[in-house]
Amino acid sequence: MTAVLSPITGEVIEDVAATTPNGLDAVLRAAEAAAPHWRAVPASERGRLLVEIGRRMRARAAEIAELETLNTGKLPADTRREADRAAACFEYYGGWADKAHGTVVPVPGPFHTYTTREPYGVVAGIIPWNVPYFFAAKKIAPALAFGNAVVLKPAAETPLTALLLGRIVGEVLAEAGHPAGVAQVVHGGGDVGRALVEDPRVRLVVFTGSDATGARVGAAAAAHFAPSALELGGKSPQLVFADADLDAAAAGVVEGFTGSCGQMCIAGSRLYVQREVFPDVLERVARRVGELRVGDPRAAGTQVGPQVTAAQAAKTRAFVDGGTARGARVVARAGTPAEPELAGGNWVAPTVFTGVPAGDPLLTEEVFGPVLCAEPFDDEDDAVRLAHDTRFGLGAGVWTGDPGRAHRLADALRVGTVWVNTYRILSDMVPFGGVGASGYGREGGTDAVHLYTWTKSVWLSTSPGVPAGYRKD
Ligand code: NAD
């Protein structure tokens, strides 16, 4: 049993039994047995079932959002949006299921040559603790749509909504007469995740988590020739030019590093501002941060909740204390709640630094907490140079009133997603992923078909008597 704790009060919400090695073996046996069955189900039928799952998820969205807030400490507005997005994800991939097909290739010679898209078989999805329900949907829905069996492992700290999603999916599949092995959710920490990705019965690994774990997961999957997609961390820059709407930029910057209490892979944790407006923008950002209401996410008016775990909160505070001790200057800090009943919560004050020494961990590492480092830049080249001064490449924000500059920057930045005059907007219709230490592979949009299937090529001779090896091109 592992105790699932509330990040708001520190109390136990529920005890959940971890999947044992024997249990995992049974799960993988069931998944392997179910995979050929599910591949043979007509794609349009798979699509209909996914849409039905989405409908049931929508009907329970309020209840699910409440549970997610309890387990993650995220604001109800965020968890409700994620619950709706998770249902929409099933509907979106339900629509995709019968539209993933191959092509006929007009090769020279007496051949009919075509490609088909093949499911992998058993897909393992592994997710972190910051967006458990939506990420569970994002892994399960496309895997099923394109004909795979799927085993999902949420983080040990936040399994509740993913387990609930597993039950909703299982219910719909069982009612339609499909085996439970088609979609299963296991529970446990890194040991269960490692056993899952190391198992040769797993033919594709789709992982979201930190770069350190991602490197291990990618290597473990490659050891038995399973491809992997790694959606990893970031240290994303926000670039504010003097010609931008500075108030909108300041609001976007603050939301970009304090949303989900900073526990976002796409957190805009490095702020670079054109020198002539640097003091002005810093002042606007500092004022907004100073006014943030940090507290119980369920209370009206709260803008920032707690961190998901006590360990993560301690890690974030250590980054802040270390940076301060090494000479970084704090220019703004929000408060934390004083109510005695919240004394056990994982509170961290959103903090803005400037003058962070080059190479300091505050600038180089993903804090995964509400911490921002701000510095000035001189021109576009300087802004791009600073933006690229990281091993990560997940996202970047550009704030400018000049459309030409917006396109130049979008072209120059080596990151998976560029937002211009906005930030942190995502859709299943748009591919998402990173470069460098932010990982590889793309989920979402048309890229999902290529992630969850492989290409088979078929050559068929249309002319009897053409010897094998005939080639004329
Ligand atoms: P983590 O890497 O510690 O854990 C992620 C998941 O991997 C958990 O389920 C964990 O139990 C499992 N795991 C741990 N060791 C494993 C192993 N050896 N083999 C297989 N699985 C293993 O990440 P976290 O601390 O839970 O989450 C925070 C990280 O996730 C941050 O780095 C954040 O940027 C990243 N993240 C990335 C994205 C994205 O889409 N790029 C989105 C959200 C979060």
Coordinates of C-alpha atoms and ligand atoms in Angstrom, one line a residue:
M1 CA 0.0 0.0 0.0
T2 CA 1.2 3.5 -0.7
A3 CA -0.4 6.5 1.0
V4 CA -1.6 9.2 -1.3
L5 CA -1.3 12.5 0.5
S6 CA -3.1 15.8 0.1
P7 CA -0.7 18.6 -0.8
I8 CA -3.1 21.1 0.8
T9 CA -3.2 19.6 4.3
G10 CA -0.6 16.9 4.2
E11 CA -3.3 14.3 5.2
V12 CA -3.8 10.8 3.7
I13 CA -6.5 10.8 1.0
E14 CA -6.4 7.2 0.2
D15 CA -4.1 4.1 0.4
V16 CA -3.5 2.5 -3.0
A17 CA -2.0 -1.0 -3.5
A18 CA 1.1 -0.9 -5.6
T19 CA 1.4 -3.3 -8.6
T20 CA 3.7 -6.2 -7.6
P21 CA 6.1 -7.9 -10.0
N22 CA 3.7 -10.8 -10.3
G23 CA 0.9 -8.3 -10.9
L24 CA 2.8 -6.6 -13.6
D25 CA 3.5 -9.9 -15.3
A26 CA -0.2 -10.7 -15.3
V27 CA -1.0 -7.2 -16.7
L28 CA 1.5 -7.6 -19.6
R29 CA 0.3 -11.1 -20.3
A30 CA -3.3 -9.8 -20.6
A31 CA -2.1 -6.9 -22.7
E32 CA -0.2 -9.1 -25.1
A33 CA -3.2 -11.4 -25.5
A34 CA -5.5 -8.5 -26.1
A35 CA -3.4 -6.7 -28.6
P36 CA -4.2 -8.9 -31.7
H37 CA -7.9 -8.8 -30.8
W38 CA -7.9 -5.0 -30.6
R39 CA -5.9 -4.6 -33.8
A40 CA -8.6 -6.6 -35.6
V41 CA -11.5 -4.5 -34.3
P42 CA -12.6 -2.2 -37.2
A43 CA -11.1 1.2 -36.8
S44 CA -14.4 2.9 -37.0
E45 CA -15.7 0.8 -34.1
R46 CA -12.6 1.7 -32.1
G47 CA -13.4 5.3 -32.9
R48 CA -17.0 5.0 -31.7
L49 CA -15.9 3.4 -28.4
L50 CA -13.4 6.3 -27.8
V51 CA -16.1 8.8 -28.4
E52 CA -18.3 7.0 -25.9
I53 CA -15.5 7.0 -23.3
G54 CA -15.2 10.8 -23.9
R55 CA -18.9 11.2 -23.3
R56 CA -18.7 9.4 -20.0
M57 CA -15.7 11.4 -19.0
R58 CA -17.6 14.6 -19.7
A59 CA -20.5 13.5 -17.6
R60 CA -18.1 13.0 -14.6
A61 CA -15.8 16.0 -15.3
A62 CA -16.8 18.0 -12.2
E63 CA -16.2 15.0 -9.9
I64 CA -12.9 14.2 -11.6
A65 CA -11.7 17.8 -11.4
E66 CA -12.5 17.9 -7.7
L67 CA -10.5 14.7 -7.1
E68 CA -7.6 16.1 -9.1
T69 CA -7.6 19.3 -7.1
L70 CA -7.5 17.2 -3.9
N71 CA -4.6 15.1 -5.1
T72 CA -2.5 17.7 -6.9
G73 CA -3.4 21.0 -5.1
K74 CA -4.2 22.6 -8.5
L75 CA -6.8 25.3 -8.9
P76 CA -10.3 24.0 -9.7
A77 CA -10.4 26.2 -12.8
D78 CA -7.3 24.3 -14.0
T79 CA -8.4 20.8 -13.1
R80 CA -11.8 21.4 -14.6
R81 CA -10.2 22.6 -17.9
E82 CA -8.0 19.6 -17.9
A83 CA -10.9 17.2 -17.2
D84 CA -12.8 18.7 -20.2
R85 CA -9.6 18.6 -22.3
A86 CA -9.1 14.9 -21.4
A87 CA -12.6 14.0 -22.6
A88 CA -12.0 16.1 -25.8
C89 CA -8.8 14.1 -26.3
F90 CA -10.8 10.8 -26.5
E91 CA -13.3 12.5 -28.9
Y92 CA -10.4 13.8 -31.0
Y93 CA -8.7 10.5 -31.4
G94 CA -12.0 8.8 -31.8
G95 CA -12.4 10.8 -34.9
W96 CA -8.8 9.9 -36.0
A97 CA -9.2 6.2 -35.6
D98 CA -10.4 5.4 -39.1
K99 CA -8.4 8.1 -40.9
A100 CA -5.0 6.6 -40.3
H101 CA -4.1 4.8 -43.5
G102 CA -1.2 4.2 -45.8
T103 CA -0.6 5.3 -49.3
V104 CA -0.1 3.7 -52.8
V105 CA 3.4 4.5 -54.0
P106 CA 3.8 4.9 -57.9
V107 CA 7.0 2.9 -58.2
P108 CA 8.3 2.1 -61.7
G109 CA 7.8 -1.5 -62.9
P110 CA 5.1 -4.1 -62.8
F111 CA 4.2 -3.6 -59.2
H112 CA 1.4 -2.5 -57.0
T113 CA 3.2 -1.0 -54.0
Y114 CA 1.5 0.4 -50.9
T115 CA 2.1 1.1 -47.2
T116 CA -0.1 0.4 -44.2
R117 CA 0.1 1.8 -40.7
E118 CA 0.6 -0.9 -38.1
P119 CA -0.1 -0.7 -34.4
Y120 CA 2.9 -1.7 -32.2
G121 CA 1.0 -4.1 -29.9
V122 CA 1.6 -3.3 -26.3
V123 CA 2.3 0.4 -25.6
A124 CA 3.6 1.6 -22.2
G125 CA 2.6 5.1 -21.1
I126 CA 4.4 6.7 -18.2
I127 CA 3.4 10.0 -16.8
P128 CA 4.6 12.5 -14.1
W129 CA 2.6 14.0 -11.2
N130 CA 1.8 17.5 -12.5
V131 CA -1.1 16.8 -14.9
P132 CA -2.2 13.2 -14.1
Y133 CA -5.6 12.9 -15.6
F134 CA -5.1 14.8 -18.8
F135 CA -1.7 13.1 -19.5
A136 CA -3.3 9.7 -18.8
A137 CA -5.9 10.5 -21.5
K138 CA -3.3 11.8 -23.9
K139 CA -1.4 8.5 -23.7
I140 CA -4.4 6.1 -23.6
A141 CA -6.6 7.6 -26.3
P142 CA -4.2 7.7 -29.3
A143 CA -2.7 4.3 -28.3
L144 CA -6.2 2.7 -28.5
A145 CA -7.4 4.7 -31.5
F146 CA -4.6 3.3 -33.7
G147 CA -5.1 -0.3 -32.6
N148 CA -2.6 -0.8 -29.7
A149 CA -3.2 -2.3 -26.2
V150 CA -2.0 0.1 -23.6
V151 CA -0.6 -0.1 -20.0
L152 CA -0.4 3.3 -18.2
K153 CA 1.6 4.0 -15.1
P154 CA 0.8 7.3 -13.4
A155 CA 3.2 8.8 -10.8
A156 CA 2.9 7.1 -7.3
E157 CA 2.0 10.5 -5.8
T158 CA -1.0 11.3 -8.0
P159 CA -2.6 8.1 -9.2
L160 CA -6.3 8.7 -8.3
T161 CA -7.7 10.3 -11.4
A162 CA -5.7 8.0 -13.8
L163 CA -7.0 5.0 -11.9
L164 CA -10.5 6.4 -12.3
L165 CA -10.0 6.9 -16.0
G166 CA -8.8 3.3 -16.2
R167 CA -12.1 2.2 -14.7
I168 CA -14.2 4.4 -17.2
V169 CA -12.3 3.0 -20.2
G170 CA -12.5 -0.6 -18.9
E171 CA -16.3 -0.2 -18.3
V172 CA -16.9 0.9 -21.9
L173 CA -14.6 -1.8 -23.4
A174 CA -16.2 -4.5 -21.2
E175 CA -19.7 -3.5 -22.2
A176 CA -18.7 -3.8 -25.8
G177 CA -17.2 -7.3 -25.2
H178 CA -13.5 -6.5 -25.3
P179 CA -11.0 -8.0 -22.9
A180 CA -9.7 -6.0 -20.0
G181 CA -6.1 -6.4 -21.3
V182 CA -6.8 -3.7 -24.0
A183 CA -6.3 -0.9 -21.5
Q184 CA -4.9 -1.2 -18.0
V185 CA -3.6 1.2 -15.4
V186 CA -0.9 0.0 -13.0
H187 CA 0.3 1.8 -9.8
G188 CA 3.7 2.4 -8.2
G189 CA 6.9 4.4 -8.4
G190 CA 10.0 4.2 -10.4
D191 CA 10.6 0.5 -9.8
V192 CA 7.2 -0.4 -11.4
G193 CA 8.0 2.0 -14.3
R194 CA 11.5 0.5 -14.8
A195 CA 10.1 -3.0 -14.8
L196 CA 7.5 -2.0 -17.4
V197 CA 9.9 -0.3 -19.9
E198 CA 12.5 -3.1 -19.5
D199 CA 10.0 -5.8 -20.4
P200 CA 10.4 -6.9 -24.0
R201 CA 6.6 -7.4 -24.3
V202 CA 6.4 -3.6 -24.4
R203 CA 6.9 -2.6 -28.0
L204 CA 6.6 1.2 -27.7
V205 CA 7.3 3.5 -24.7
V206 CA 5.7 7.0 -24.5
F207 CA 7.1 8.8 -21.5
T208 CA 6.5 12.2 -19.9
G209 CA 8.8 13.2 -17.0
S210 CA 12.2 14.6 -16.2
D211 CA 15.3 14.5 -18.4
A212 CA 17.2 12.3 -16.0
T213 CA 14.5 9.6 -15.9
G214 CA 13.8 10.1 -19.6
A215 CA 17.4 9.2 -20.5
R216 CA 17.1 6.0 -18.5
V217 CA 13.7 5.2 -20.0
G218 CA 15.0 5.7 -23.5
A219 CA 18.0 3.5 -22.9
A220 CA 15.9 0.7 -21.3
A221 CA 13.5 0.7 -24.2
A222 CA 16.3 0.8 -26.8
A223 CA 17.9 -2.3 -25.1
H224 CA 15.0 -4.4 -26.4
F225 CA 14.5 -2.3 -29.6
A226 CA 11.3 -0.6 -28.5
P227 CA 11.2 2.9 -29.8
S228 CA 10.3 5.7 -27.4
A229 CA 9.0 9.2 -27.3
L230 CA 10.3 11.3 -24.5
E231 CA 8.4 14.4 -23.4
L232 CA 10.9 15.9 -20.9
G233 CA 11.5 19.0 -18.9
G234 CA 12.3 22.6 -19.9
K235 CA 13.9 25.9 -18.9
S236 CA 11.9 28.0 -21.3
P237 CA 12.7 31.6 -22.1
Q238 CA 10.2 34.5 -22.3
L239 CA 11.6 37.3 -24.6
V240 CA 10.0 40.7 -24.1
F241 CA 10.9 43.4 -26.7
A242 CA 10.5 47.1 -26.2
D243 CA 7.8 47.3 -28.9
A244 CA 5.5 44.8 -27.0
D245 CA 2.4 45.5 -25.1
L246 CA 4.3 45.5 -21.8
D247 CA 1.3 44.9 -19.5
A248 CA 0.1 41.9 -21.5
A249 CA 3.7 40.6 -21.5
A250 CA 4.0 41.0 -17.7
A251 CA 0.7 39.2 -17.2
G252 CA 1.8 36.4 -19.6
V253 CA 5.2 36.1 -17.9
V254 CA 3.7 35.8 -14.4
E255 CA 1.1 33.2 -15.5
G256 CA 3.9 31.4 -17.4
F257 CA 6.0 30.7 -14.3
T258 CA 3.3 30.5 -11.5
G259 CA 0.6 28.5 -13.2
S260 CA 0.2 25.1 -11.5
C261 CA 2.6 26.5 -8.9
G262 CA 5.4 26.4 -11.5
Q263 CA 5.0 22.6 -12.0
M264 CA 4.8 22.8 -15.7
C265 CA 7.3 21.4 -18.2
I266 CA 6.6 24.6 -20.3
A267 CA 7.1 27.0 -17.3
G268 CA 8.6 30.2 -18.7
S269 CA 11.3 30.3 -16.0
R270 CA 13.8 32.6 -17.7
L271 CA 12.8 36.1 -18.5
Y272 CA 14.9 38.2 -20.9
V273 CA 13.8 41.8 -21.5
Q274 CA 15.1 44.4 -24.0
R275 CA 17.4 46.6 -21.9
E276 CA 15.6 50.0 -22.4
V277 CA 12.4 48.5 -20.9
F278 CA 14.0 46.1 -18.4
P279 CA 13.3 48.1 -15.2
D280 CA 9.8 48.9 -16.4
V281 CA 8.9 45.2 -17.2
L282 CA 10.6 44.0 -14.0
E283 CA 8.5 46.5 -12.0
R284 CA 5.3 45.3 -13.6
V285 CA 6.1 41.7 -13.0
A286 CA 7.2 42.3 -9.4
R287 CA 3.9 44.2 -8.7
R288 CA 1.8 41.3 -10.0
V289 CA 3.9 38.7 -8.1
G290 CA 3.6 40.7 -4.9
E291 CA -0.2 40.7 -5.2
L292 CA -0.5 36.9 -5.9
R293 CA -2.8 35.1 -3.5
V294 CA -1.2 31.7 -2.5
G295 CA -3.3 29.4 -0.6
D296 CA -5.9 26.6 -0.5
P297 CA -6.8 26.1 -4.2
R298 CA -10.4 25.4 -3.2
A299 CA -10.8 28.9 -1.6
A300 CA -12.3 31.7 -3.8
G301 CA -9.7 34.1 -5.0
T302 CA -6.7 31.8 -4.7
Q303 CA -4.3 32.2 -7.7
V304 CA -1.5 29.8 -6.7
G305 CA -1.9 26.5 -4.9
P306 CA 0.7 24.3 -3.2
Q307 CA 3.3 22.1 -4.8
V308 CA 2.3 18.5 -5.3
T309 CA 4.7 16.9 -2.9
A310 CA 6.6 18.0 0.2
A311 CA 9.8 16.8 -1.5
Q312 CA 9.2 19.0 -4.5
A313 CA 8.4 22.0 -2.2
A314 CA 11.7 21.4 -0.3
K315 CA 13.6 21.1 -3.6
T316 CA 12.2 24.4 -4.8
R317 CA 13.0 26.2 -1.5
A318 CA 16.6 24.8 -1.7
F319 CA 17.0 26.4 -5.2
V320 CA 15.7 29.7 -3.9
D321 CA 17.9 29.6 -0.8
G322 CA 21.0 28.5 -2.8
G323 CA 20.5 31.2 -5.4
T324 CA 20.1 33.9 -2.7
A325 CA 23.3 32.6 -0.9
R326 CA 25.2 32.7 -4.2
G327 CA 24.4 36.4 -4.7
A328 CA 21.2 36.4 -6.9
R329 CA 19.0 39.3 -5.9
V330 CA 15.3 38.8 -5.0
V331 CA 13.1 41.5 -6.7
A332 CA 9.7 40.1 -5.8
R333 CA 8.2 37.4 -3.6
A334 CA 4.6 36.4 -2.9
G335 CA 3.4 35.4 0.5
T336 CA 2.3 31.9 1.7
P337 CA -0.8 31.1 3.8
A338 CA -0.8 31.6 7.5
E339 CA -3.9 29.5 8.4
P340 CA -3.1 26.8 11.0
E341 CA -5.1 24.2 9.2
L342 CA -2.8 24.7 6.1
A343 CA 0.4 24.3 8.1
G344 CA 1.0 20.8 6.6
G345 CA 0.7 22.0 3.0
N346 CA 3.5 22.2 0.5
W347 CA 3.7 26.0 0.2
V348 CA 6.3 27.8 -1.8
A349 CA 6.3 31.6 -2.4
P350 CA 6.6 32.6 -6.1
T351 CA 9.9 34.4 -6.4
V352 CA 11.6 36.6 -9.0
F353 CA 15.4 36.9 -9.1
T354 CA 17.8 39.1 -11.1
G355 CA 21.6 39.2 -11.2
V356 CA 21.8 35.4 -11.1
P357 CA 25.4 34.4 -11.6
A358 CA 26.2 32.8 -14.9
G359 CA 26.0 29.0 -14.7
D360 CA 24.1 29.1 -11.4
P361 CA 21.7 26.1 -11.0
L362 CA 18.8 28.6 -10.8
L363 CA 19.5 29.4 -14.5
T364 CA 20.6 26.0 -15.7
E365 CA 18.3 23.5 -13.9
E366 CA 14.6 22.9 -14.2
V367 CA 13.3 24.1 -10.7
F368 CA 9.8 22.9 -11.4
G369 CA 8.5 25.5 -9.0
P370 CA 7.4 29.1 -9.2
V371 CA 10.8 30.7 -9.7
L372 CA 11.8 33.3 -12.4
C373 CA 15.2 34.6 -13.3
A374 CA 15.2 37.9 -15.2
E375 CA 18.0 39.6 -17.2
P376 CA 18.2 42.3 -19.9
F377 CA 19.2 41.8 -23.5
D378 CA 20.4 44.2 -26.2
D379 CA 19.0 43.1 -29.6
E380 CA 17.4 40.1 -31.4
D381 CA 20.7 38.3 -31.7
D382 CA 21.5 38.7 -28.0
A383 CA 17.9 37.5 -27.1
V384 CA 18.3 34.4 -29.2
R385 CA 21.8 33.7 -27.8
L386 CA 20.4 33.9 -24.2
A387 CA 17.4 31.8 -25.1
H388 CA 19.6 29.1 -26.4
D389 CA 21.9 29.2 -23.3
T390 CA 20.4 25.9 -22.0
R391 CA 20.4 22.2 -22.7
F392 CA 16.6 22.2 -23.0
G393 CA 14.5 23.1 -26.0
L394 CA 10.8 22.8 -25.1
G395 CA 9.1 26.2 -25.5
A396 CA 9.7 29.9 -25.8
G397 CA 7.6 33.0 -25.5
V398 CA 8.1 36.1 -27.7
W399 CA 6.4 39.4 -26.9
T400 CA 6.6 42.0 -29.7
G401 CA 4.4 44.4 -31.6
D402 CA 6.4 43.8 -34.8
P403 CA 5.1 40.9 -37.0
G404 CA 8.3 40.6 -38.9
R405 CA 10.3 40.2 -35.7
A406 CA 7.8 37.6 -34.5
H407 CA 8.5 35.5 -37.6
R408 CA 12.2 36.0 -37.4
L409 CA 12.3 34.8 -33.8
A410 CA 9.9 31.9 -34.5
D411 CA 12.3 30.8 -37.2
A412 CA 15.5 31.3 -35.1
L413 CA 14.5 29.6 -31.9
R414 CA 15.4 26.0 -31.5
V415 CA 12.5 24.8 -29.4
G416 CA 9.5 22.6 -29.9
T417 CA 6.9 25.3 -29.5
V418 CA 7.1 29.1 -29.9
W419 CA 4.2 31.3 -28.5
V420 CA 4.0 34.8 -29.8
N421 CA 2.1 37.4 -27.6
T422 CA 0.6 34.5 -25.7
Y423 CA 1.9 31.6 -23.7
R424 CA 0.9 28.1 -22.4
I425 CA -1.8 27.5 -25.0
L426 CA -2.0 23.8 -26.1
S427 CA -4.3 21.7 -28.2
D428 CA -4.4 18.0 -29.1
M429 CA -4.6 19.2 -32.7
V430 CA -1.1 20.6 -32.6
P431 CA 2.1 18.5 -32.3
F432 CA 3.9 18.9 -29.0
G433 CA 7.4 17.9 -27.9
G434 CA 10.9 19.2 -27.5
V435 CA 14.5 19.1 -28.7
G436 CA 17.8 18.6 -26.8
A437 CA 17.3 17.6 -23.2
S438 CA 13.5 18.3 -23.6
G439 CA 13.4 15.0 -25.4
Y440 CA 12.3 13.7 -28.8
G441 CA 9.1 12.5 -30.5
R442 CA 5.9 14.4 -31.0
E443 CA 2.5 13.7 -29.5
G444 CA -0.6 15.4 -30.9
G445 CA -2.1 16.2 -34.3
T446 CA -1.0 14.3 -37.4
D447 CA 2.3 13.4 -35.6
A448 CA 0.3 11.1 -33.2
V449 CA -0.4 8.6 -36.0
H450 CA 3.3 8.3 -36.7
L451 CA 4.1 8.0 -33.1
Y452 CA 1.6 5.2 -32.3
T453 CA 2.0 3.2 -35.6
W454 CA 4.8 1.9 -37.7
T455 CA 4.9 1.8 -41.5
K456 CA 4.7 -1.5 -43.4
S457 CA 5.5 -1.6 -47.2
V458 CA 4.0 -4.1 -49.5
W459 CA 5.3 -5.0 -53.0
L460 CA 2.9 -7.0 -55.2
S461 CA 4.0 -8.1 -58.7
T462 CA 1.3 -7.4 -61.3
S463 CA 3.2 -9.3 -64.0
P464 CA 3.6 -13.1 -63.5
G465 CA 7.0 -14.2 -64.4
V466 CA 8.9 -11.1 -63.3
P467 CA 11.8 -12.6 -61.3
A468 CA 12.5 -11.7 -57.8
G469 CA 15.1 -8.9 -57.6
Y470 CA 13.7 -7.3 -60.8
R471 CA 14.4 -3.6 -60.6
K472 CA 14.1 -0.9 -63.2
D473 CA 14.3 2.7 -61.9
Ligands
NAD1 P1 10.0 11.8 -13.1 O1 10.9 11.7 -14.3 O2 10.7 11.7 -11.7 O3 8.9 10.6 -13.1 C1 8.0 10.5 -14.2 C2 7.4 9.1 -14.2 O4 8.4 8.2 -14.4 C3 6.8 8.7 -12.9 O5 5.6 8.0 -13.1 C4 7.8 7.8 -12.2 O6 7.3 6.9 -11.3 C5 8.4 7.2 -13.4 N1 9.8 6.6 -13.3 C6 10.7 7.0 -12.4 N2 11.9 6.3 -12.7 C7 11.6 5.5 -13.7 C8 12.4 4.5 -14.4 N3 13.6 4.3 -14.1 N4 11.8 3.9 -15.5 C9 10.5 4.1 -15.8 N5 9.7 5.0 -15.1 C10 10.3 5.7 -14.1 O7 9.2 13.1 -13.2 P2 8.3 13.8 -12.1 O8 9.2 14.4 -11.1 O9 7.2 12.9 -11.8 O10 7.7 15.0 -13.0 C11 8.3 16.2 -13.3 C12 9.0 16.2 -14.6 O11 8.2 15.9 -15.7 C13 9.6 17.5 -14.9 O12 10.9 17.4 -15.4 C14 8.7 18.0 -16.0 O13 9.3 19.0 -16.8 C15 8.4 16.8 -16.7 N6 7.2 17.0 -17.6 C16 7.3 17.1 -18.9 C17 6.2 17.3 -19.8 C18 6.3 17.4 -21.3 O14 5.3 17.1 -21.9 N7 7.5 17.6 -21.9 C19 5.0 17.5 -19.2 C20 4.9 17.5 -17.8 C21 6.0 17.2 -17.0

